[in-house]
XYZ file of C-alpha atoms in Angstrom:
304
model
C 27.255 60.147 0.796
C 26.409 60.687 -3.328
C 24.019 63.102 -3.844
C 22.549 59.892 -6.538
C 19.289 58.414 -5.745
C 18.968 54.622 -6.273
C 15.667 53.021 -7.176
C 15.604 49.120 -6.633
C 12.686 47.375 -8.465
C 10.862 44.212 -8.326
C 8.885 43.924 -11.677
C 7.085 40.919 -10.385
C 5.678 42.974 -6.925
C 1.960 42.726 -6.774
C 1.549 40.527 -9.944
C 3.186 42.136 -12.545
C 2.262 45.871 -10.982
C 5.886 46.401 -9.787
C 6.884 47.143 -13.458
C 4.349 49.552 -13.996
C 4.889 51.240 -11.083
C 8.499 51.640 -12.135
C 8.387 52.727 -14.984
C 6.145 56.123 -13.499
C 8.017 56.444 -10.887
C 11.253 57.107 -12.606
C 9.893 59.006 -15.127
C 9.086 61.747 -12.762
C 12.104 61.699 -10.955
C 13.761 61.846 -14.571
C 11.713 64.100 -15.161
C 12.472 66.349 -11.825
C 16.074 66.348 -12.895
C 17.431 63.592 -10.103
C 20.526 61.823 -10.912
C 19.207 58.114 -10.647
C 20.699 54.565 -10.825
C 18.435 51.855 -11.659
C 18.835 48.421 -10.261
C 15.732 45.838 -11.449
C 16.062 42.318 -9.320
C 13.956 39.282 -10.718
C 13.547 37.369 -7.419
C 13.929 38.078 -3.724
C 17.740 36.802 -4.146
C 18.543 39.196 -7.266
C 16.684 41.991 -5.306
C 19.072 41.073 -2.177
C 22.205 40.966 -3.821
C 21.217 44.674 -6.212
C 20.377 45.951 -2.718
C 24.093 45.846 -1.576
C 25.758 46.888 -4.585
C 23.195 49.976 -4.624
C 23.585 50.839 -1.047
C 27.196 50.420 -1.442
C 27.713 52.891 -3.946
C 26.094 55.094 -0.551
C 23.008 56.513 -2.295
C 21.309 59.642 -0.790
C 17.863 57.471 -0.801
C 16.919 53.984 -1.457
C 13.599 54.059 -3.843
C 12.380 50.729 -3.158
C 9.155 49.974 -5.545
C 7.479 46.480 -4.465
C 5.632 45.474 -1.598
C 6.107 45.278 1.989
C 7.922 41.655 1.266
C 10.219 43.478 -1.030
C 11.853 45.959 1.416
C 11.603 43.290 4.383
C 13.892 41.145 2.284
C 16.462 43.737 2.503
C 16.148 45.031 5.415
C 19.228 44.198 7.324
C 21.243 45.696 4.517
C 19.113 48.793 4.750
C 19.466 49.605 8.518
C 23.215 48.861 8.330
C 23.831 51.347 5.981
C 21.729 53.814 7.454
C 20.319 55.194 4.241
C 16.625 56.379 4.181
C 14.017 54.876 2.210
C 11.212 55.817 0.033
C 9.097 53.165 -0.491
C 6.586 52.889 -3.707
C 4.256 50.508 -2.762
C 3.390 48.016 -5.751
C 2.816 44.731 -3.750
C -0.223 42.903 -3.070
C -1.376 44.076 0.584
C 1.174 47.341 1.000
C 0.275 47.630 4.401
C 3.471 49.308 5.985
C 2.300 52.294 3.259
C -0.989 52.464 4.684
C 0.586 52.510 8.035
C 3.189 55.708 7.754
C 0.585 57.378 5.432
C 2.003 56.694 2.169
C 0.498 57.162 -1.107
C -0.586 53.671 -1.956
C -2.206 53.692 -5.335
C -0.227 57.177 -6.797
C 3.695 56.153 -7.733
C 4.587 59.875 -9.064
C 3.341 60.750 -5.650
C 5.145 58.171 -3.907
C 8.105 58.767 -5.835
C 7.986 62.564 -5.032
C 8.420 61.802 -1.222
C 11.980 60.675 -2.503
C 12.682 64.495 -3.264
C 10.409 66.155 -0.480
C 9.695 63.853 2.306
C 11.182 64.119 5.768
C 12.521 61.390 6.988
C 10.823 59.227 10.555
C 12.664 56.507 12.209
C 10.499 53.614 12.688
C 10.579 49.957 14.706
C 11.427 46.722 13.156
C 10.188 43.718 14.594
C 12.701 40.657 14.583
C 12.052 36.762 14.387
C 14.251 34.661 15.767
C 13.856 30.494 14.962
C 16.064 27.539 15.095
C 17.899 28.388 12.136
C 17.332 32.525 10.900
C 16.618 35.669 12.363
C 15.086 37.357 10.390
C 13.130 41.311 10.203
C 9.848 42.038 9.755
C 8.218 45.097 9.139
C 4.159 44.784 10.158
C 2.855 41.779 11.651
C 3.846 38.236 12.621
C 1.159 36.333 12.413
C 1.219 32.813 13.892
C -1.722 30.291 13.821
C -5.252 31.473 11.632
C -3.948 34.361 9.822
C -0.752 32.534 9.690
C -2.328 29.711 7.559
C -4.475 32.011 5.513
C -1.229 33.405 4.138
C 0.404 30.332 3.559
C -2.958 29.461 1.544
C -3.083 32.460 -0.514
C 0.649 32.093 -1.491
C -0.619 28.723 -2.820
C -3.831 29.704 -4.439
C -2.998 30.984 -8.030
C -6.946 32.983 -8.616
C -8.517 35.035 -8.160
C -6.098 37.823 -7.332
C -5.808 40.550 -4.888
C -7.862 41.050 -1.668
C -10.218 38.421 -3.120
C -7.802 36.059 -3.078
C -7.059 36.505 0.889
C -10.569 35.810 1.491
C -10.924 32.986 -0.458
C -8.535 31.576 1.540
C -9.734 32.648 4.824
C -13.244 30.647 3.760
C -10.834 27.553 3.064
C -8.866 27.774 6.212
C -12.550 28.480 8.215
C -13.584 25.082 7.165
C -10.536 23.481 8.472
C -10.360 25.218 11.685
C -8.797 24.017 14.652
C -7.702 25.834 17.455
C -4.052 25.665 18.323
C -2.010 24.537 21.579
C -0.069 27.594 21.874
C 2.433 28.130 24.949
C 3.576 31.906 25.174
C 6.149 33.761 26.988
C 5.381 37.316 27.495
C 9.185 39.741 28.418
C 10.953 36.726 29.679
C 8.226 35.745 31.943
C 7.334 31.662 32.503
C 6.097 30.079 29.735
C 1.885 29.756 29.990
C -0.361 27.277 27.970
C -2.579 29.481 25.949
C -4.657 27.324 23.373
C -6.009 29.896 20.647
C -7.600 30.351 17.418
C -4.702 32.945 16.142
C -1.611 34.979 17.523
C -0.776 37.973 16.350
C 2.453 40.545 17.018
C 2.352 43.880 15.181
C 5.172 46.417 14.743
C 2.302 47.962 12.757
C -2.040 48.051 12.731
C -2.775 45.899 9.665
C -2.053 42.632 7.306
C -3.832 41.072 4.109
C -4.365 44.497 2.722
C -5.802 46.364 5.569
C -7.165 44.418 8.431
C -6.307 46.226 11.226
C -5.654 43.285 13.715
C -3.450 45.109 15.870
C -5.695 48.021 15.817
C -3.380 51.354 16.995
C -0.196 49.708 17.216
C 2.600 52.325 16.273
C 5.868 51.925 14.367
C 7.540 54.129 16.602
C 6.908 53.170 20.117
C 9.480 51.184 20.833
C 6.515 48.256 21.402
C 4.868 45.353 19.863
C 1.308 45.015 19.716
C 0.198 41.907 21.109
C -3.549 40.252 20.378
C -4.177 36.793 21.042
C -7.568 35.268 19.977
C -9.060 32.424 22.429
C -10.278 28.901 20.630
C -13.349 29.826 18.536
C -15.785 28.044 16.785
C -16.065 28.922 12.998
C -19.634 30.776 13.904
C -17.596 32.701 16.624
C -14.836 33.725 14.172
C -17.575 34.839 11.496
C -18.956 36.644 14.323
C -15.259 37.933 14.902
C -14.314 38.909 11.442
C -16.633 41.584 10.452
C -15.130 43.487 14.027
C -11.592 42.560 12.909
C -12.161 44.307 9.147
C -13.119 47.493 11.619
C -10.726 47.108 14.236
C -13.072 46.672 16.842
C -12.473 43.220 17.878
C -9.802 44.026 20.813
C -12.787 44.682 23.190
C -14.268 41.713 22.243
C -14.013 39.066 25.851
C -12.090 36.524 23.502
C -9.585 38.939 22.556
C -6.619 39.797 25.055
C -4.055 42.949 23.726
C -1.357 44.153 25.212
C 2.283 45.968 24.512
C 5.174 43.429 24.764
C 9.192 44.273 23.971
C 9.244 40.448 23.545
C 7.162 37.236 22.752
C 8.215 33.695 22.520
C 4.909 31.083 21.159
C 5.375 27.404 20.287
C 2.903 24.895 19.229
C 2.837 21.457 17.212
C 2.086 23.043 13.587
C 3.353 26.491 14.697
C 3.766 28.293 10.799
C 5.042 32.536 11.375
C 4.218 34.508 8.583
C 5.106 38.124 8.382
C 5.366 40.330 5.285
C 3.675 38.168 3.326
C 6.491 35.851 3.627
C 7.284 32.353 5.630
C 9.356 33.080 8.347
C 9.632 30.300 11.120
C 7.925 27.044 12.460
C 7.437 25.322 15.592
C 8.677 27.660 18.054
C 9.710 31.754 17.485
C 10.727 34.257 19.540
C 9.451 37.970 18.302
C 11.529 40.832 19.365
C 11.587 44.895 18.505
C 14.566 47.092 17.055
C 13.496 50.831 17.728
C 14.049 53.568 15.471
C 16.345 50.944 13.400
C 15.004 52.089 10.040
C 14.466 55.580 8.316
C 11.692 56.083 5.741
C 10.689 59.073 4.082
C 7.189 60.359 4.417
C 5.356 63.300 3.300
C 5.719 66.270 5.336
C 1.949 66.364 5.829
C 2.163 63.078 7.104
C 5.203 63.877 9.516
C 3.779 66.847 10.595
C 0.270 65.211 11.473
C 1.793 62.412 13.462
C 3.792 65.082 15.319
């Protein structure tokens, strides 16, 4: 292992703030003396293919600056090589930062952990489909949610948060609740018709809405929350619990840990990560302690 640090970029991470983001992070590890290779992708396939020639030059850390999309796009490459990440968040929603207790809106301070984090094995979740398996990092989300993402990735204003809500109001008038039929650990497949499904390796999506509410990247579990068929008063009603994370109480609500979860349904889209990931019919699965990220030692020491 080099004693080199490699920073992978995506410019184009949380419109345009990837760049910035950059550009301060490197200057202070410049700046701290680190011996750093810099390796700027332009697209998730540019970022995919800098990814292996940085890990294979067997960096001491991976300094990926983007959002929660950008790392999950690499993330096969990044387990297999079993090199640790620090992770500047510059993406849109940056919710696996908010989850290991990150800085989120500080990149010298996120670039620091680089040089004086410790390092925590975390879970990554895993969707298999007809055609991919692919890694996720914080939620699947499958039904509601799952439309509201694929409606903000096609809304071009406003931006940020805003944007996610914007869409939620579109996708609220256009709500219909969904024939689902889930299979909890292997078990017989049961007809559960609901509003949304949702499978968290982490607590939050969209930029902090804790829908899986105290789910833990290092349990070895997914967190899983299934919402019945609501009406669009009901899921008003709903939302202002779900921006608190006190929904899972709620009668319509059912939560529980699950190793494994396979849901189909006619118009079945899987988001996760902000990205497409699967139609029709999915099976959501857990890899414990497959990936190492460096956190602050604060942060280590307060979640020990």
């Amino acid at each position: 292992m080099a004693d080199h640090i490699a920073v992978l970029s995506n410019p184009f991470a949380g419109k345009g703030r990837g760049g910035r983001e950059a550009d301060a992070a490197l200057a202070h590890l410049r700046g701290r003396g680190a011996d750093i290779r810099v390796f700027t992708g332009d697209s998730a396939a540019s970022s995919r293919v800098l990814a292996a020639q940085a890990l294979g030059e067997e960096p001491r850390v991976l300094v990926v600056v983007g959002g929660d999309g950008t790392l999950s796009g690499i993330l096969d490459m990044v387990c297999a090589a079993a090199v640790p990440v620090a992770l500047v968040p510059a993406g849109t929603g940056n919710d696996l930062a908010r989850a290991l207790g990150l800085p989120r809106h500080d990149p010298v301070a996120a670039a620091e952990v680089a040089l004086s984090g410790v390092a925590r094995a975390i879970d990554v979740g895993e969707i298999r489909t007809a055609d991919r398996v692919a890694p996720f990092l914080t939620i699947a989300a499958l039904g509601f949610d799952a439309k509201v993402s694929d409606r903000t990735n096609r809304l071009r204003w406003p931006h940020g948060v805003l944007r996610y809500y914007l869409a939620v109001v579109i996708e609220l008038l256009r709500l219909r609740p969904m024939e689902f039929t889930v299979s909890i650990d292997g078990s017989d497949p049961v007809a559960a018709p609901g509003t949304l499904v949702a499978v968290g390796n982490t607590a939050s999506y969209g930029g902090g809405m804790p829908v899986c509410a105290g789910a833990a990247a290092d349990d070895g579990l997914l967190d899983l929350v299934q919402v019945a068929p609501l009406s669009r008063r009901r899921l008003l009603r709903l939302f202002p619990l779900l921006l608190r994370g006190t929904h899972l109480t709620r009668r319509e609500v059912v939560h529980r840990s699950v190793r494994s979860v396979r849901v189909s349904a006619p118009g079945l889209v899987v988001y996760a990560d902000g990205e497409r990931l699967g139609e029709d019919d999915c099976t959501i699965g857990i890899r414990p302690a497959a990936l190492s990220v460096l956190v602050p030692a604060t942060t280590e020491a307060h979640h020990a």
